[in-house]
Coordinates of C-alpha atoms in Angstrom, one line a residue:
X1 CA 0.0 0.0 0.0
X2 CA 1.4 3.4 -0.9
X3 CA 2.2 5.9 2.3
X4 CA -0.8 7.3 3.9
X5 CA -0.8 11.2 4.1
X6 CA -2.2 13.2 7.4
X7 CA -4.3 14.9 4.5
X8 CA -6.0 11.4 3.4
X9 CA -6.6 10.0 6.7
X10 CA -8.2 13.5 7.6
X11 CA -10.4 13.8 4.4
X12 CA -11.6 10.3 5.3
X13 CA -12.8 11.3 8.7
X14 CA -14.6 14.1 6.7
X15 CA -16.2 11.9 4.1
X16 CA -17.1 9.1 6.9
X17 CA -15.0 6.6 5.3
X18 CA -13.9 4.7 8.9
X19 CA -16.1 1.9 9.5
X20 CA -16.8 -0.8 12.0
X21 CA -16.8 -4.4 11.6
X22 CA -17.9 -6.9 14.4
X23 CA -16.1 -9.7 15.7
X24 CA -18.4 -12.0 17.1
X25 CA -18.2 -13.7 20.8
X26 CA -19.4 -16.9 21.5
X27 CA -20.4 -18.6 24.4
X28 CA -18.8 -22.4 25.1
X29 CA -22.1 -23.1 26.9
X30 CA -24.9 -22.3 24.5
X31 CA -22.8 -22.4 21.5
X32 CA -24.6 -18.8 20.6
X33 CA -22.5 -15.4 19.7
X34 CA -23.8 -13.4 22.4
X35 CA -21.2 -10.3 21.8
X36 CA -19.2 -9.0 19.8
X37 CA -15.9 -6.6 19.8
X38 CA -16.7 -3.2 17.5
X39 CA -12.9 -3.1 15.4
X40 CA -12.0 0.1 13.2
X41 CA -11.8 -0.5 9.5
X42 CA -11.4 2.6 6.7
X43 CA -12.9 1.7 3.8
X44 CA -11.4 3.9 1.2
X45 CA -13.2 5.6 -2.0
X46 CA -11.2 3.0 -4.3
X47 CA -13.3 0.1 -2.2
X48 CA -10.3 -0.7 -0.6
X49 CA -10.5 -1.7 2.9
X50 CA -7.5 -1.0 5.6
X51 CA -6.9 -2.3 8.6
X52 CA -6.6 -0.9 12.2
X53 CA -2.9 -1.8 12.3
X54 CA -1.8 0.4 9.4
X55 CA -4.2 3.7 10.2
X56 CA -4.6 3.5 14.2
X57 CA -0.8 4.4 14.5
X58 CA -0.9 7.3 11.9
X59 CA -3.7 8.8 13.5
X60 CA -2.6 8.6 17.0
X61 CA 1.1 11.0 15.6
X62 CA -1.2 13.1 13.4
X63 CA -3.7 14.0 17.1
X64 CA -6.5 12.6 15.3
X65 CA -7.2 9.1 17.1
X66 CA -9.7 11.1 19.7
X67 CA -11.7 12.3 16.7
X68 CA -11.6 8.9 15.0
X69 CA -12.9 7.5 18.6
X70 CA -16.3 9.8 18.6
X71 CA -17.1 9.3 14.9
X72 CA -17.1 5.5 15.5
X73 CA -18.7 5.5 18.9
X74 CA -21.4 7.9 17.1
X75 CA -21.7 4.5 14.2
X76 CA -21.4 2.2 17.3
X77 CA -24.5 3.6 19.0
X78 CA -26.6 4.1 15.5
X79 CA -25.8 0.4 14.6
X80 CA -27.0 -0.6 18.2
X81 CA -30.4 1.5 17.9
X82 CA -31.2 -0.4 14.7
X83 CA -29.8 -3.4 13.4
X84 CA -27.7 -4.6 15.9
X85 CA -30.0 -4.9 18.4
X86 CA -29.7 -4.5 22.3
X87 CA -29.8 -7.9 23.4
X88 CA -26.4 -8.5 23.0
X89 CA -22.9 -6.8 24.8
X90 CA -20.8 -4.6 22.3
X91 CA -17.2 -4.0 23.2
X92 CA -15.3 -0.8 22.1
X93 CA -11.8 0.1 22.3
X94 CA -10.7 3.7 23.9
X95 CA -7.4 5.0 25.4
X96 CA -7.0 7.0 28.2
X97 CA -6.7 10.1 25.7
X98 CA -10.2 9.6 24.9
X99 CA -11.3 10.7 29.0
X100 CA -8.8 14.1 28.9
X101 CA -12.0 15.3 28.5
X102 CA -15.8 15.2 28.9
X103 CA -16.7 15.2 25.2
X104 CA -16.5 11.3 25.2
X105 CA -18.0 10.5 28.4
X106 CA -20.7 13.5 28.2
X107 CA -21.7 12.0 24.0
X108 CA -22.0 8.7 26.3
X109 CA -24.2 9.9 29.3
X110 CA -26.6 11.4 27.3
X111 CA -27.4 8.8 24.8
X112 CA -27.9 6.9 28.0
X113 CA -30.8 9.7 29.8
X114 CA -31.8 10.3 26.3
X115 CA -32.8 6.7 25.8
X116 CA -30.8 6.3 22.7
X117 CA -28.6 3.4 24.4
X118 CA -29.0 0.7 26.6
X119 CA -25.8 1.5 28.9
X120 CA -26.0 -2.1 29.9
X121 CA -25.3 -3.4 25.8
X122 CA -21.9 -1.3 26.1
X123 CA -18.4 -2.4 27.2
X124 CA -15.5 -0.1 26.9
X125 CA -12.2 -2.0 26.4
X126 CA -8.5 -0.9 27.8
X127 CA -5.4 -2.0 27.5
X128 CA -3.8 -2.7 31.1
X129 CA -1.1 -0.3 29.7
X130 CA -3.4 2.7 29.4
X131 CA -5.0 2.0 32.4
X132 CA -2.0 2.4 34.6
X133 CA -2.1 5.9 33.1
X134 CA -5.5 7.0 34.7
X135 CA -5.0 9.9 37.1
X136 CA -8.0 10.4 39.1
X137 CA -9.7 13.2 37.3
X138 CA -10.0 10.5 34.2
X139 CA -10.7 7.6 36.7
X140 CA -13.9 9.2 37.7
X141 CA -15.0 10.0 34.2
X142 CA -14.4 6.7 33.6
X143 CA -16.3 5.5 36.9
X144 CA -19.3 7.9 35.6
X145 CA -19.9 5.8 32.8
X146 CA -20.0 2.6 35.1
X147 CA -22.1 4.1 37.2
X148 CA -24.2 4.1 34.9
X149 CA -24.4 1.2 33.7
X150 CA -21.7 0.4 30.7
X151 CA -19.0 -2.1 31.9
X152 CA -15.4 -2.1 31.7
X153 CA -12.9 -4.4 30.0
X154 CA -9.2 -5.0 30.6
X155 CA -7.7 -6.0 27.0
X156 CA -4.6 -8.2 26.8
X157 CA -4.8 -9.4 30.1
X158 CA -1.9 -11.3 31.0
X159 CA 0.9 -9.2 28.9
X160 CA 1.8 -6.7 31.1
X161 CA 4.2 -6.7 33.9
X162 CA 1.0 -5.8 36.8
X163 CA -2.0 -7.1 35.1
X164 CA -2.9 -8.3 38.7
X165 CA -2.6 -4.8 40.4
X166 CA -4.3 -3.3 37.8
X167 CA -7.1 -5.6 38.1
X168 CA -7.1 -4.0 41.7
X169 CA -7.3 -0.8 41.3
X170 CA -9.9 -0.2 38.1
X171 CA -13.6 -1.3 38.5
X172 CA -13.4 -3.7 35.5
X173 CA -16.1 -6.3 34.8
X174 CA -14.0 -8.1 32.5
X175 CA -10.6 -9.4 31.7
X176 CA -9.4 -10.4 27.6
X177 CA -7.2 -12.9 27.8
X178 CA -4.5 -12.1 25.5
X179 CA -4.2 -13.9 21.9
X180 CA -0.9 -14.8 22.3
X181 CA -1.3 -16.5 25.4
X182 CA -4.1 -18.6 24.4
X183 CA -2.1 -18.9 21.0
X184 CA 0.5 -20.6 23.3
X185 CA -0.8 -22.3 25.8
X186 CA -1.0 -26.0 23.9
X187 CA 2.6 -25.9 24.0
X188 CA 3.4 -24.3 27.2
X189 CA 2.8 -25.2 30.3
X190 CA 3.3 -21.8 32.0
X191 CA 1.0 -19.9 29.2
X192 CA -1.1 -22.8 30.1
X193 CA -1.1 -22.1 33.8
X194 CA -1.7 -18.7 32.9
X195 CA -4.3 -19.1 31.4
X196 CA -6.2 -21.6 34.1
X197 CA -5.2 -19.2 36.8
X198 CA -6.6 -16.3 35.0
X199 CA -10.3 -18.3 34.8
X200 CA -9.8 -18.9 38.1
X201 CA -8.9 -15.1 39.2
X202 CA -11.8 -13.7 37.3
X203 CA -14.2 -16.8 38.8
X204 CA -13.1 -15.7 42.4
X205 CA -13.8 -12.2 41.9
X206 CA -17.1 -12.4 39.6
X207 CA -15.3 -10.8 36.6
X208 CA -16.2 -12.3 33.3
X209 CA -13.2 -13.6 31.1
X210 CA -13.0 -13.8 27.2
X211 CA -10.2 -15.5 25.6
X212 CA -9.2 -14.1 22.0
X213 CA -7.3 -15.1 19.5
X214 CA -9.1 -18.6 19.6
X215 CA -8.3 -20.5 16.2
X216 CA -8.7 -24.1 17.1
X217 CA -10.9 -26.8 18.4
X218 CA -8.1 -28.1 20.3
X219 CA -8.0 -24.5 22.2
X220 CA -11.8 -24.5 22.7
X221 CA -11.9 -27.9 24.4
X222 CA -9.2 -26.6 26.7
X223 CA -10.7 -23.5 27.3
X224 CA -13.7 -25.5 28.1
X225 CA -12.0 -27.7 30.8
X226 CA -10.9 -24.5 32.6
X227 CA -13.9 -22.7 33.2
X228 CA -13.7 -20.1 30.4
X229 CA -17.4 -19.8 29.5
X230 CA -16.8 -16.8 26.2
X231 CA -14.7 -16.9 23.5
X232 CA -13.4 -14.7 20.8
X233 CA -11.4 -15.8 17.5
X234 CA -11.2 -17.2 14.0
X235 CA -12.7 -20.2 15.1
X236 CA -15.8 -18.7 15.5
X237 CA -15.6 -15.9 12.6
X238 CA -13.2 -13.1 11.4
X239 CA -14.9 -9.7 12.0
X240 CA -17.5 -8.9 10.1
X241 CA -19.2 -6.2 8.1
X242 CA -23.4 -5.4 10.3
X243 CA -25.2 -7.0 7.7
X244 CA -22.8 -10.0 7.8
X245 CA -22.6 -10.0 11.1
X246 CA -26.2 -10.2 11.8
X247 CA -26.7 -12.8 9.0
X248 CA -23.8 -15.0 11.1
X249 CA -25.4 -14.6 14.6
X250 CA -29.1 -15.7 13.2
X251 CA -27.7 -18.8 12.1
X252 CA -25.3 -19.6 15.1
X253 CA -26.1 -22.9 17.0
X254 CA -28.1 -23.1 20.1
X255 CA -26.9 -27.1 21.0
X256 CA -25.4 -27.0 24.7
X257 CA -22.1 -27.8 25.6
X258 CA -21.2 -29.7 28.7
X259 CA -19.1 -26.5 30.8
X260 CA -17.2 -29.4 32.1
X261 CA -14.7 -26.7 33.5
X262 CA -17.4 -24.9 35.6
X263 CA -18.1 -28.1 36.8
X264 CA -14.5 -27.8 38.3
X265 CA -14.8 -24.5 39.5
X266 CA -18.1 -25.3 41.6
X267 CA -15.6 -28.2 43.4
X268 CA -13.1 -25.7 44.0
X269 CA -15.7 -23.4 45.3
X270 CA -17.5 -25.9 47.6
X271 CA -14.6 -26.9 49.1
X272 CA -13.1 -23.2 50.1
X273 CA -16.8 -23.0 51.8
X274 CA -15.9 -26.0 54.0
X275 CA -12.6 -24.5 55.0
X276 CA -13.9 -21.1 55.8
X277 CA -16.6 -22.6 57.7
X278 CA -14.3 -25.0 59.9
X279 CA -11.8 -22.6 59.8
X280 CA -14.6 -19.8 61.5
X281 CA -15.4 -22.5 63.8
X282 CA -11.8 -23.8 65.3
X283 CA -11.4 -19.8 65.9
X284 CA -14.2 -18.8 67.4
X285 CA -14.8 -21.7 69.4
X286 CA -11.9 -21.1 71.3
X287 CA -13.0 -17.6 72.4
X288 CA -14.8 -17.3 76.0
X289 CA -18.4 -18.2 75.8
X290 CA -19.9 -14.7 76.2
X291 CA -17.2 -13.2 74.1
X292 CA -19.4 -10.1 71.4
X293 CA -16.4 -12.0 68.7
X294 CA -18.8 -14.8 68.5
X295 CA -21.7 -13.0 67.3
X296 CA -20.0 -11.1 64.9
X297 CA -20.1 -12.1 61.3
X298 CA -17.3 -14.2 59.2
X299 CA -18.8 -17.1 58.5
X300 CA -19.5 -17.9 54.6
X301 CA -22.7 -17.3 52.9
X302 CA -25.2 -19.5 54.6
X303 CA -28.1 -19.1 51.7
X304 CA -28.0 -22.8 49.5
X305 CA -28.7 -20.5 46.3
X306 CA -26.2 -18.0 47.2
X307 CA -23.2 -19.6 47.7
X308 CA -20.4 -20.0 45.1
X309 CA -21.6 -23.5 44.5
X310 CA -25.2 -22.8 44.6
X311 CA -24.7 -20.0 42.0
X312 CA -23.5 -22.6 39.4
X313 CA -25.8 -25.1 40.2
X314 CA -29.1 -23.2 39.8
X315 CA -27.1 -20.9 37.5
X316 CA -24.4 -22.1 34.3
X317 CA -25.3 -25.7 36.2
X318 CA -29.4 -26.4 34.7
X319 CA -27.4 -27.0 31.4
X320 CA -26.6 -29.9 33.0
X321 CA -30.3 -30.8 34.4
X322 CA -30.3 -33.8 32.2
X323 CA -27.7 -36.0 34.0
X324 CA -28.8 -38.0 36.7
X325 CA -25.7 -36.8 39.0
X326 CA -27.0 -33.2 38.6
X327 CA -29.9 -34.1 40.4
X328 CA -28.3 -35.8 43.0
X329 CA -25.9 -33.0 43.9
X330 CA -28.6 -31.1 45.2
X331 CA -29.8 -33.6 48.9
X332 CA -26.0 -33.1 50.2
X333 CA -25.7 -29.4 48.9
X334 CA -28.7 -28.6 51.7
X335 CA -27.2 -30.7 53.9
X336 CA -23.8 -28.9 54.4
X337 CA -25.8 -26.2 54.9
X338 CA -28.3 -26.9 57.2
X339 CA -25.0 -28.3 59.1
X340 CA -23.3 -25.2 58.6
X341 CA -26.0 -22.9 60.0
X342 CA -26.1 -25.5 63.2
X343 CA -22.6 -24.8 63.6
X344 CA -22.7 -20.8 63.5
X345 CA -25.8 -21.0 65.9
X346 CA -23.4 -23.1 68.2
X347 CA -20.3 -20.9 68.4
X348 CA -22.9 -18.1 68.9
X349 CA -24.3 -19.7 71.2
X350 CA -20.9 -20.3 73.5
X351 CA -20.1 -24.0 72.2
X352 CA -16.3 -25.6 73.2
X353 CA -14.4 -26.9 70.0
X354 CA -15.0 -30.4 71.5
X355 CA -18.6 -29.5 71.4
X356 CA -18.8 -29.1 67.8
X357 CA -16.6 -32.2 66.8
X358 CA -19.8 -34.2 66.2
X359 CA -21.2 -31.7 63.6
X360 CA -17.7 -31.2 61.9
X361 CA -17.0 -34.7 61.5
X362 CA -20.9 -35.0 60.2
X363 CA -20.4 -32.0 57.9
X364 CA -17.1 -33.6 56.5
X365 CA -18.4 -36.7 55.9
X366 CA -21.8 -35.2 53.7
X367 CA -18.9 -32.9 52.1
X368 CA -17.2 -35.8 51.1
X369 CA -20.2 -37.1 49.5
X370 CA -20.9 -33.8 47.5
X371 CA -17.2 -33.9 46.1
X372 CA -17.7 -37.4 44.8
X373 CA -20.7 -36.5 43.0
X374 CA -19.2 -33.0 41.6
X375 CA -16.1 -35.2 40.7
X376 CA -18.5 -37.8 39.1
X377 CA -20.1 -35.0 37.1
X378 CA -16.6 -34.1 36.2
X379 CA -15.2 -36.7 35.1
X380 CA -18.5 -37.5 32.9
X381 CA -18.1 -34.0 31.3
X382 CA -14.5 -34.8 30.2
X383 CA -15.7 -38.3 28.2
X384 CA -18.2 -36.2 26.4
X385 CA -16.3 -33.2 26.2
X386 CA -13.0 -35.3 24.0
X387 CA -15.5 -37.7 22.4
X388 CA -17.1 -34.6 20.8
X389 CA -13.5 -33.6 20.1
X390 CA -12.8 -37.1 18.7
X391 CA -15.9 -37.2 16.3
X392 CA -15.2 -33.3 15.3
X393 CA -11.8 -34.1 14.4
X394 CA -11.1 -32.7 10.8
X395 CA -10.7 -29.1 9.1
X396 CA -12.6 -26.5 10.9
X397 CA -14.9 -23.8 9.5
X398 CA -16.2 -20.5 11.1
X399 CA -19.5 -22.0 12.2
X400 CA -17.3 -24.4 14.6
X401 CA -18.1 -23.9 18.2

């Protein structure tokens, strides 16, 4: 391609000629696209199309990116009034430039009072990068905008040198797991431990992970057996021009996966309940009887449907309704809890440590039970998950899930 000029790339924000195409997000329960990422494209008067990766870094030396960033949210939000719909989450890339101002977070704001978006169909993306660059005066334009509804993503998780701090310090709602991780991570253990930890990390704090850059069935069935419930990548489709993208999503599958991973997480999760709820016991049943201590809270959440485990099972978990060990799950699920709120009432109550032994042991034992089922499920979800892998086997095509 022949050098771009400061004088085309402004005469093609003047004619409109920047674009967005939509890279769709699929889910690895439901097999449906159920997001997509909005990506820059200029579409020249020769039909040409350029990509991001040529004109993004022009723009940004000529002091035009913030301009290029308000003419495409202003597309974004007219293609999510009409054809795109607002049943489904769009993700859109700014930098920390784009909040030096109010003009972006103002346009944003009052679309949202003036009905013209549904804040809640709208992610913002950052890079961890430009997020360690927010001062406070942009953090609370940024926090504006959350507060009101839009979420926050943190792109290319898991590249920079304090993706963890970050995570921290910035009210996201989601983490991007970085393409070249998830490029890597069938031949490398650590990218692979990355990657697990990551789920894990974003399980633990109820932030929702996407991993990009997704180009084989042998990295969805991984990504699967993590926990990693949205996905992002050639496997599913390239981006897309609207009307191809809403041609793509209306023919996307709707057959279930088994979330063997989640099935995982919600063992993980049941038994970090146990250990907080022995470990609140052993300490507070060594405190004097009428000590206030023993009435205070720190005891884990008592509520069957609330819990960790609970949220799965009558969450993510009904996918599973048709198994006979899902159903069996649920007997010993009330039981540790019905145990559990004995033994809070107890401590409260003044009991010794020797006191409670009877319902600890009990509670361990109906635990025990509850594992070997999850486990059962598990192990279950892993036969179907690589016979499906087995009988798939062969060249892939965008409509793969």
């Amino acid at each position: 391609m022949p050098t771009i000029t400061e004088a085309e790339l402004v005469q093609g924000l003047q004619d409109h000629e920047f674009i967005l195409y939509y890279q769709p997000k699929a889910s690895l329960i439901t097999n449906r696209v159920v997001g997509a990422e909005a990506l820059a494209r200029w579409r020249r008067r020769d039909g040409g199309v350029v990509a991001p990766g040529v004109f993004i870094p022009l723009m940004q030396e000529a002091g035009l990116l913030r301009q290029l960033t308000r003419q495409l949210l202003a597309r974004l939000m007219h293609d999510m009034e009409g054809a795109l719909g607002a049943d489904i989450r769009v993700s859109f890339n700014v930098g920390v430039d784009d909040f030096e101002d109010d003009a972006l977070s103002g346009m944003l704001l009052d679309a949202i009072g003036s009905h013209r978006l549904l804040a809640s169909s709208l992610e913002l993306e950052v890079t961890e990068t430009q997020a360690l660059q927010c001062c406070d005066i942009l953090l609370g334009r940024i926090q504006g905008l959350l507060d009101a509804g839009i979420s926050l993503a943190m792109d290319d998780f898991g590249t920079g040198y304090s993706s963890i701090d970050t995570l921290s310090k910035l009210p996201f709602t989601t983490i991007k797991l970085d393409q070249g991780i998830v490029g890597r991570m069938l031949g490398s253990a650590k990218d692979a431990a990355i990657v697990r930890t990551a789920i894990r990390l974003g399980h633990e704090m109820g932030v929702e992970v996407v991993a990009e850059g997704v180009e084989t069935q042998a990295q969805r069935d991984v990504l699967i057996e993590c926990g990693c419930k949205l996905v992002q990548g050639y496997l599913v489709s390239p981006p897309l021009p609207l009307e191809a993208f809403r041609t793509f999503r209306a023919a996307s599958g709707d057959a279930h996966s088994f979330p063997v991973g989640l099935v995982h997480l919600a063992i993980l999760d049941h038994v970090q309940w146990r250990r907080q709820i022995v470990s609140y016991a052993v300490q507070r049943a060594t405190l004097p009887r009428n000590c206030p201590t023993r009435k205070a809270d720190g005891y884990p959440e008592m509520n069957v449907t609330l819990c960790a485990l609970g949220r799965w099972y009558f969450g993510d978990g009904r996918h599973l309704e048709a198994t006979p060990i899902y159903h069996a799950i649920d007997a010993p699920h009330r039981e540790v809890h019905r145990i559990g709120e004995a033994i809070v009432a107890q401590v409260r109550q003044g009991a010794t440590l020797a006191e409670l032994a009877g319902l600890l042991s009990t509670m361990k034992a109906v635990s025990t039970t509850l594992v070997r089922l999850l486990e059962d499920l598990e192990d279950a979800g892993l036969q179907e998950l690589y016979r499906e892998a087995e009988i798939e086997a062969g060249p892939v095509t965008n409509n793969s899930l």
